PDB file of C-alpha atoms in Angstrom:
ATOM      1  CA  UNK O   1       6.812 119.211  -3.385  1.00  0.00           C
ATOM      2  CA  UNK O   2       3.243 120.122  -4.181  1.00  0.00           C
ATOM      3  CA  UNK O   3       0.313 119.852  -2.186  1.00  0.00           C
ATOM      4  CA  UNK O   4      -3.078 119.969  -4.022  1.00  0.00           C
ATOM      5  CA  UNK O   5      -6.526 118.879  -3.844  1.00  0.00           C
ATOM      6  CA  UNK O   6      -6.755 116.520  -7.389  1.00  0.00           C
ATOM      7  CA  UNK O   7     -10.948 116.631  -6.935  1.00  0.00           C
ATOM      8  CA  UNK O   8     -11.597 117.282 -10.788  1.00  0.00           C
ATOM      9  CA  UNK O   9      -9.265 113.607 -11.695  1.00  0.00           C
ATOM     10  CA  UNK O  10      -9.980 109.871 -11.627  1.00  0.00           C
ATOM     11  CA  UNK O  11      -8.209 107.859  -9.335  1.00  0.00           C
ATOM     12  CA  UNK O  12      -6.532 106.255 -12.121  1.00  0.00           C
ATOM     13  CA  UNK O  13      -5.815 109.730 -13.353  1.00  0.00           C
ATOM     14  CA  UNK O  14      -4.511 110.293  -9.922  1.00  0.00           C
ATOM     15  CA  UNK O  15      -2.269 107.291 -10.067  1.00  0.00           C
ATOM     16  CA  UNK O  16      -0.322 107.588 -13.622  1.00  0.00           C
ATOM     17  CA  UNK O  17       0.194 111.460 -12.992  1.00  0.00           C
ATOM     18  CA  UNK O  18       1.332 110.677  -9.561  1.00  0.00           C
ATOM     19  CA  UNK O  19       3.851 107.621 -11.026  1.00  0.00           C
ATOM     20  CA  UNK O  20       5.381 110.214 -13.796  1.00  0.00           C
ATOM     21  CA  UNK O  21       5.409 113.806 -11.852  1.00  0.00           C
ATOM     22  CA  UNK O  22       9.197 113.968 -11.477  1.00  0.00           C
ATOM     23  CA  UNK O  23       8.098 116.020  -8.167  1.00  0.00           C
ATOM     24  CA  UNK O  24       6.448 114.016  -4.619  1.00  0.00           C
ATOM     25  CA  UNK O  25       2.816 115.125  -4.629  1.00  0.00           C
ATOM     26  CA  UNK O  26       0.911 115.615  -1.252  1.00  0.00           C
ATOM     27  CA  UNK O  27      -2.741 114.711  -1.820  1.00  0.00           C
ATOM     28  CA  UNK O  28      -5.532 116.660   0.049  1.00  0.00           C
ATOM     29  CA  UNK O  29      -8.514 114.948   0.586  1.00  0.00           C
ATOM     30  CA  UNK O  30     -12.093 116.131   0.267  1.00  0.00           C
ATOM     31  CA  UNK O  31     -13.324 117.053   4.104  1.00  0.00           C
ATOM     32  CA  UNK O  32     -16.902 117.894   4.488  1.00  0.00           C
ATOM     33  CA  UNK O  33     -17.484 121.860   5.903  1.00  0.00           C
ATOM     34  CA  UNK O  34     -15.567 124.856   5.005  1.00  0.00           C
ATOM     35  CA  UNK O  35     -14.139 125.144   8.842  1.00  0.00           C
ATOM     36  CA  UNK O  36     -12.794 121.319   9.041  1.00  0.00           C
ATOM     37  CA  UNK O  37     -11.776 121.556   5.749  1.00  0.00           C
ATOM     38  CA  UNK O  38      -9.803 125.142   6.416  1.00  0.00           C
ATOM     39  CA  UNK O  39      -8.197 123.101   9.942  1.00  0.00           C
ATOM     40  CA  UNK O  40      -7.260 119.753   7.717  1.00  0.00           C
ATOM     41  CA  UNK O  41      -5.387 121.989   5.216  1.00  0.00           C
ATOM     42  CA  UNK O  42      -3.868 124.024   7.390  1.00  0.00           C
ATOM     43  CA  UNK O  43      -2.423 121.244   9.327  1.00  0.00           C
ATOM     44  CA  UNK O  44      -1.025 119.565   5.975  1.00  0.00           C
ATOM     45  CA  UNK O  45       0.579 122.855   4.907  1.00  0.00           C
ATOM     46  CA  UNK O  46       2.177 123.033   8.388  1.00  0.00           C
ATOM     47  CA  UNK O  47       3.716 119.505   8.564  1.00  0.00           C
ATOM     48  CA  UNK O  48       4.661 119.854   5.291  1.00  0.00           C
ATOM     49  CA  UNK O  49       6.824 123.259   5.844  1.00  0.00           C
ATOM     50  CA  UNK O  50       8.256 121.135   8.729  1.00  0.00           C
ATOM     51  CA  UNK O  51       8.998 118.415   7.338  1.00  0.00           C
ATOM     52  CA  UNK O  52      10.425 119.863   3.990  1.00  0.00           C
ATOM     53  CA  UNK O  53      11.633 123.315   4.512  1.00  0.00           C
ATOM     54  CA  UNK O  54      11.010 124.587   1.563  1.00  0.00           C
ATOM     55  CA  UNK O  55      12.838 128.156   0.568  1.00  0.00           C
ATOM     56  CA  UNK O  56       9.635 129.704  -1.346  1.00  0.00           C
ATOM     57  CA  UNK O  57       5.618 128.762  -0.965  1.00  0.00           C
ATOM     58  CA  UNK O  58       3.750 129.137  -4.041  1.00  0.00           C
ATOM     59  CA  UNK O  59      -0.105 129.525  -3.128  1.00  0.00           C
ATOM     60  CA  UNK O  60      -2.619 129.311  -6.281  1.00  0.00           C
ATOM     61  CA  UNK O  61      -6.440 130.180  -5.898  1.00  0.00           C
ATOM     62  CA  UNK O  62      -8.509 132.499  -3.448  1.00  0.00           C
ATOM     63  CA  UNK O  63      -8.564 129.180  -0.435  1.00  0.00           C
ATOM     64  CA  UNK O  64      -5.036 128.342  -0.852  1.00  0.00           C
ATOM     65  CA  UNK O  65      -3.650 132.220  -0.896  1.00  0.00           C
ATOM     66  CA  UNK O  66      -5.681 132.534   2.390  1.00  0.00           C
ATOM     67  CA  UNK O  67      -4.443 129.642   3.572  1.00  0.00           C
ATOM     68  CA  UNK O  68      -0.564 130.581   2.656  1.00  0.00           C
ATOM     69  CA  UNK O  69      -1.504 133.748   5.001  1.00  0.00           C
ATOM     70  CA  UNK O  70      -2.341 132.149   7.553  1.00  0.00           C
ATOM     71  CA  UNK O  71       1.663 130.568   8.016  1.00  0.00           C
ATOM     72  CA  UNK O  72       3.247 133.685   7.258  1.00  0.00           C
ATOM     73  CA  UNK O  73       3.534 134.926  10.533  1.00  0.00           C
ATOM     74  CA  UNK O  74       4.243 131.658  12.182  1.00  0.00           C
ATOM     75  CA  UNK O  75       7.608 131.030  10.047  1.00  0.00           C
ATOM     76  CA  UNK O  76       8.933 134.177   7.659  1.00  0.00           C
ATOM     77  CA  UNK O  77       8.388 131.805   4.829  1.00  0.00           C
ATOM     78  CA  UNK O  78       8.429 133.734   1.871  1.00  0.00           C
ATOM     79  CA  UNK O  79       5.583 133.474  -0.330  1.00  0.00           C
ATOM     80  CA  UNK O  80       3.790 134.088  -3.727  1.00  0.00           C
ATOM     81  CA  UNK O  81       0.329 134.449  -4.370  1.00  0.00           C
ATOM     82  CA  UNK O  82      -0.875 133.372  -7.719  1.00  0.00           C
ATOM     83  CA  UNK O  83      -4.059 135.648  -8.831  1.00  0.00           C
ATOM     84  CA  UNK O  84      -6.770 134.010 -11.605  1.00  0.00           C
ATOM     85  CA  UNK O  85      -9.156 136.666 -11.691  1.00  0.00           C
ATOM     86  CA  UNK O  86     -11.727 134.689 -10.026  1.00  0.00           C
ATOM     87  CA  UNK O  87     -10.956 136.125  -6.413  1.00  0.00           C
ATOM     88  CA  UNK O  88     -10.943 139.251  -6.813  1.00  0.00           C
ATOM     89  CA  UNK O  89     -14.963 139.541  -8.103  1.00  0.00           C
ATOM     90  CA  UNK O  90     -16.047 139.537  -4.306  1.00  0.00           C
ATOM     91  CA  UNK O  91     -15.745 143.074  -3.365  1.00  0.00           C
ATOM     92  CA  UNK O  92     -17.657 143.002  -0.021  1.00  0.00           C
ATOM     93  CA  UNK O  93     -17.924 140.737   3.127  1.00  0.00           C
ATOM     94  CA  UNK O  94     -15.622 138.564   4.679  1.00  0.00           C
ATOM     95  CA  UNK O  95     -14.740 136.614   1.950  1.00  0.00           C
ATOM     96  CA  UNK O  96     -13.506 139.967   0.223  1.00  0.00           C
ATOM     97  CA  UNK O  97     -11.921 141.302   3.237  1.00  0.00           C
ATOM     98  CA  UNK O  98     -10.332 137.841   3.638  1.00  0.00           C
ATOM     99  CA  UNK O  99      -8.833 137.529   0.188  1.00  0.00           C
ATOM    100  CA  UNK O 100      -7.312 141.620   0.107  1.00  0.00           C
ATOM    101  CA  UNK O 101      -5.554 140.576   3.331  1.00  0.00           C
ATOM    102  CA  UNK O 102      -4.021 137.658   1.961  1.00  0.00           C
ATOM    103  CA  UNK O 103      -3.093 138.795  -1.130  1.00  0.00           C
ATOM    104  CA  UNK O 104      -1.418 141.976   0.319  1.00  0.00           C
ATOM    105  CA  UNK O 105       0.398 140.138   3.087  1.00  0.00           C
ATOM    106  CA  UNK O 106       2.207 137.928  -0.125  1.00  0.00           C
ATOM    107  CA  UNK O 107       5.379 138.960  -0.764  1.00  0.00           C
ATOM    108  CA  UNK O 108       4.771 138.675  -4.338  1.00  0.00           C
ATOM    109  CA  UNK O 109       2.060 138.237  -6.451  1.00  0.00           C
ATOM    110  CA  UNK O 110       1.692 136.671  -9.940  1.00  0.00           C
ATOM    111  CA  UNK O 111      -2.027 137.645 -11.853  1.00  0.00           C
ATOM    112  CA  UNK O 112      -2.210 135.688 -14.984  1.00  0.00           C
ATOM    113  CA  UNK O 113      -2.918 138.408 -17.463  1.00  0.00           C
ATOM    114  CA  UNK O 114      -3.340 141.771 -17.218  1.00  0.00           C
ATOM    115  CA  UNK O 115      -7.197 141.905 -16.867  1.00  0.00           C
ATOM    116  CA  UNK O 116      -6.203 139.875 -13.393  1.00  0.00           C
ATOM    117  CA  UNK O 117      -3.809 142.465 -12.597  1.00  0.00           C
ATOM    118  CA  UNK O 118      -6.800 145.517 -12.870  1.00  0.00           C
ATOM    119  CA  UNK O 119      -9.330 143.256 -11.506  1.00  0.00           C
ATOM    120  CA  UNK O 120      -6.856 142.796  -8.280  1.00  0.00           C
ATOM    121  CA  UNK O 121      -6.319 146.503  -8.177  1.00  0.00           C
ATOM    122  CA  UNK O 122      -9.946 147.330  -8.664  1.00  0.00           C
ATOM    123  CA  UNK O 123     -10.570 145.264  -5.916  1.00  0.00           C
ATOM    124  CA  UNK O 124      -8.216 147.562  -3.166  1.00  0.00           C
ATOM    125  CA  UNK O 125      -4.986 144.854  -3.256  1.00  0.00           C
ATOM    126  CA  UNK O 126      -1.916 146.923  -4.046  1.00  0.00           C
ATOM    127  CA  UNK O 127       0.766 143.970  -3.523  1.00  0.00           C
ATOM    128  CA  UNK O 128       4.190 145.252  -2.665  1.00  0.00           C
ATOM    129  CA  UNK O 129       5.819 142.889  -5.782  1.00  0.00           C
ATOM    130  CA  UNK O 130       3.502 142.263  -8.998  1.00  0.00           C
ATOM    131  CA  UNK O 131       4.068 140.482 -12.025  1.00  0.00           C
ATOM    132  CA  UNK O 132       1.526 139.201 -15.088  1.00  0.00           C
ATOM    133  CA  UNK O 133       2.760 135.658 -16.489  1.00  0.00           C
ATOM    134  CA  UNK O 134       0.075 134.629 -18.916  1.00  0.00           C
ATOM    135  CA  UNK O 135      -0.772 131.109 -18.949  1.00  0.00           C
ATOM    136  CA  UNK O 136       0.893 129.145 -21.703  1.00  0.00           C
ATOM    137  CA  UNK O 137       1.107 126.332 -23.365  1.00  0.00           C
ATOM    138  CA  UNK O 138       4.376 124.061 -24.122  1.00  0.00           C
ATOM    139  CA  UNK O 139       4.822 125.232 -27.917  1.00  0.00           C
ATOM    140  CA  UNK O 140       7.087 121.437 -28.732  1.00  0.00           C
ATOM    141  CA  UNK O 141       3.664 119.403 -27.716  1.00  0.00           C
ATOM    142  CA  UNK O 142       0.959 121.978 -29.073  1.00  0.00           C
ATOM    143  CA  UNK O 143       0.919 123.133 -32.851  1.00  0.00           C
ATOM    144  CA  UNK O 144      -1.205 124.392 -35.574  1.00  0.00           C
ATOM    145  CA  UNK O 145      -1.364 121.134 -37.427  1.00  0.00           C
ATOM    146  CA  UNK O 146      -0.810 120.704 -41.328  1.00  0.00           C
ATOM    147  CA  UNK O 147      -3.263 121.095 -43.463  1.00  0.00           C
ATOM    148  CA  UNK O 148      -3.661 118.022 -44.920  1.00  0.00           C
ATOM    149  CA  UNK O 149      -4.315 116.195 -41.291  1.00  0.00           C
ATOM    150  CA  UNK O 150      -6.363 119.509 -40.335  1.00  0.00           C
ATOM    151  CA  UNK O 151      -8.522 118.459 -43.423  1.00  0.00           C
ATOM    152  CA  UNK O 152      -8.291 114.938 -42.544  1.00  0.00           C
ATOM    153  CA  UNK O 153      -9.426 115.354 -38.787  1.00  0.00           C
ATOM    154  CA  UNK O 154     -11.964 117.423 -40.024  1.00  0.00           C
ATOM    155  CA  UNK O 155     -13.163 115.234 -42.028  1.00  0.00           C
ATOM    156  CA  UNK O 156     -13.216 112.361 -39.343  1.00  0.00           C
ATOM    157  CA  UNK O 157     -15.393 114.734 -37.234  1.00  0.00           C
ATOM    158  CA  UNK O 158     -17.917 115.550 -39.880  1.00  0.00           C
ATOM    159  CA  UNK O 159     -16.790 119.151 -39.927  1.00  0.00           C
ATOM    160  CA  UNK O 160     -15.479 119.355 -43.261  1.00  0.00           C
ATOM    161  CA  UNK O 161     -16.616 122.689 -44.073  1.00  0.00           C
ATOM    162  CA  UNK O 162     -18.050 123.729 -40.599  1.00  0.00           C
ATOM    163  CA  UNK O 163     -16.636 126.745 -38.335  1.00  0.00           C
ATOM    164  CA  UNK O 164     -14.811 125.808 -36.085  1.00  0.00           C
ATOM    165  CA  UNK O 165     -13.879 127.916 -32.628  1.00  0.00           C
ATOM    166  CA  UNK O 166     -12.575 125.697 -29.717  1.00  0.00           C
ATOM    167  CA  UNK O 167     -12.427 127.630 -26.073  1.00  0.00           C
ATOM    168  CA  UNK O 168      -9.930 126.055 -23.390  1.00  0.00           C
ATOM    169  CA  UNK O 169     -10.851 127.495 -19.701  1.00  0.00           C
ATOM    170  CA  UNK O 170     -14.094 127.095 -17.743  1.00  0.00           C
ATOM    171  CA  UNK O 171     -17.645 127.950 -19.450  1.00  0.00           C
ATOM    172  CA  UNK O 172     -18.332 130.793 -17.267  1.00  0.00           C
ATOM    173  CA  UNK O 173     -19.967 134.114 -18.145  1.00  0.00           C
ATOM    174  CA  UNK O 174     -16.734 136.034 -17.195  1.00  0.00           C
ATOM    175  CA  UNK O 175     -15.036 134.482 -20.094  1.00  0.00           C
ATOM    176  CA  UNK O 176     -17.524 135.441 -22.671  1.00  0.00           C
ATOM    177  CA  UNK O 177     -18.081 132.046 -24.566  1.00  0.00           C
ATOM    178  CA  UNK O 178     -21.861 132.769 -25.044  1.00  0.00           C
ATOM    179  CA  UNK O 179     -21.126 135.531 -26.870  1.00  0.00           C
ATOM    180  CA  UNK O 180     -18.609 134.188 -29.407  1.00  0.00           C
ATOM    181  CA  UNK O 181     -21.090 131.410 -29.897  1.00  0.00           C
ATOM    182  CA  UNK O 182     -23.760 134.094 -30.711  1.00  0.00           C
TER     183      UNK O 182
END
């Protein structure tokens, strides 16, 4: 089971990924203001637990690891918390004294490289558990293509002889892509 917000997708999108996830996909809808939106999800995530009993929660992102806390207590659920890198750049206020509660109250957490992993640290979270899994790619669908259609796309594109650097991730000035473009 996996509940998720699927914002950043068509509805069509929505659909066909929905037909062939070999998985049933809870849907969270968009709910205007940060405190109904907080009480909506919440109450999906509860029903949810009820109704499926799962054995492990898996909570990605600052909202849904704080979230994730939130049900610990109520049912000793265990649970990992999946760190980006993102969260952990608030190092004051609520929002930062909200997200190193969390975090620490996971009994696991994943970071996603090990720049996550000092970030998190950097920020005061010592989980008990820790592990970096990079993020990956499935190496049977994704390949350095032959030359001769590398050449040929190239071609297609009007980049024949051009450099060529392609970036996968969000434009953002964390990840530096303004200054490999420079």
């Amino acid at each position: 089971l996996v509940v998720a917000s699927q914002d950043y997708a068509s509805a069509s999108e929505v659909a066909e990924f929905g037909r062939i996830a070999p998985y049933q996909i809870v849907r969270l809808r968009s709910v205007m203001g940060a405190p109904l939106e907080a009480l909506y999800r919440h109450s999906v995530l509860q029903r949810s637990i009820r109704r499926h009993a799962p054995d492990v929660l898996i909570a990605s992102g600052s909202r849904s690891v704080m979230l994730a806390a939130t049900r610990w207590g109520a049912r000793r659920l265990p649970w990992v918390a999946v760190g980006h890198g993102t969260e952990f750049g608030v190092r004051r206020g609520w929002q930062a004294g909200c997200t190193r509660g969390a975090f620490r109250r996971a009994d696991s957490v994943i970071c996603v490289s090990e720049y996550t992993r000092k970030e998190m640290h950097a920020a005061g979270i010592l989980p008990r558990r820790e592990w970096v899994i990079p993020n990956g790619g499935d190496v049977t669908r994704f390949q350095v293509l032959p030359t001769s259609e590398s050449a040929e796309l190239r071609q297609e594109l009007g980049l024949a002889d051009a450099r060529l650097i392609v970036t996968v991730g969000n434009v953002s000035l964390r990840k530096g892509q303004d200054i490999v473009v420079k």
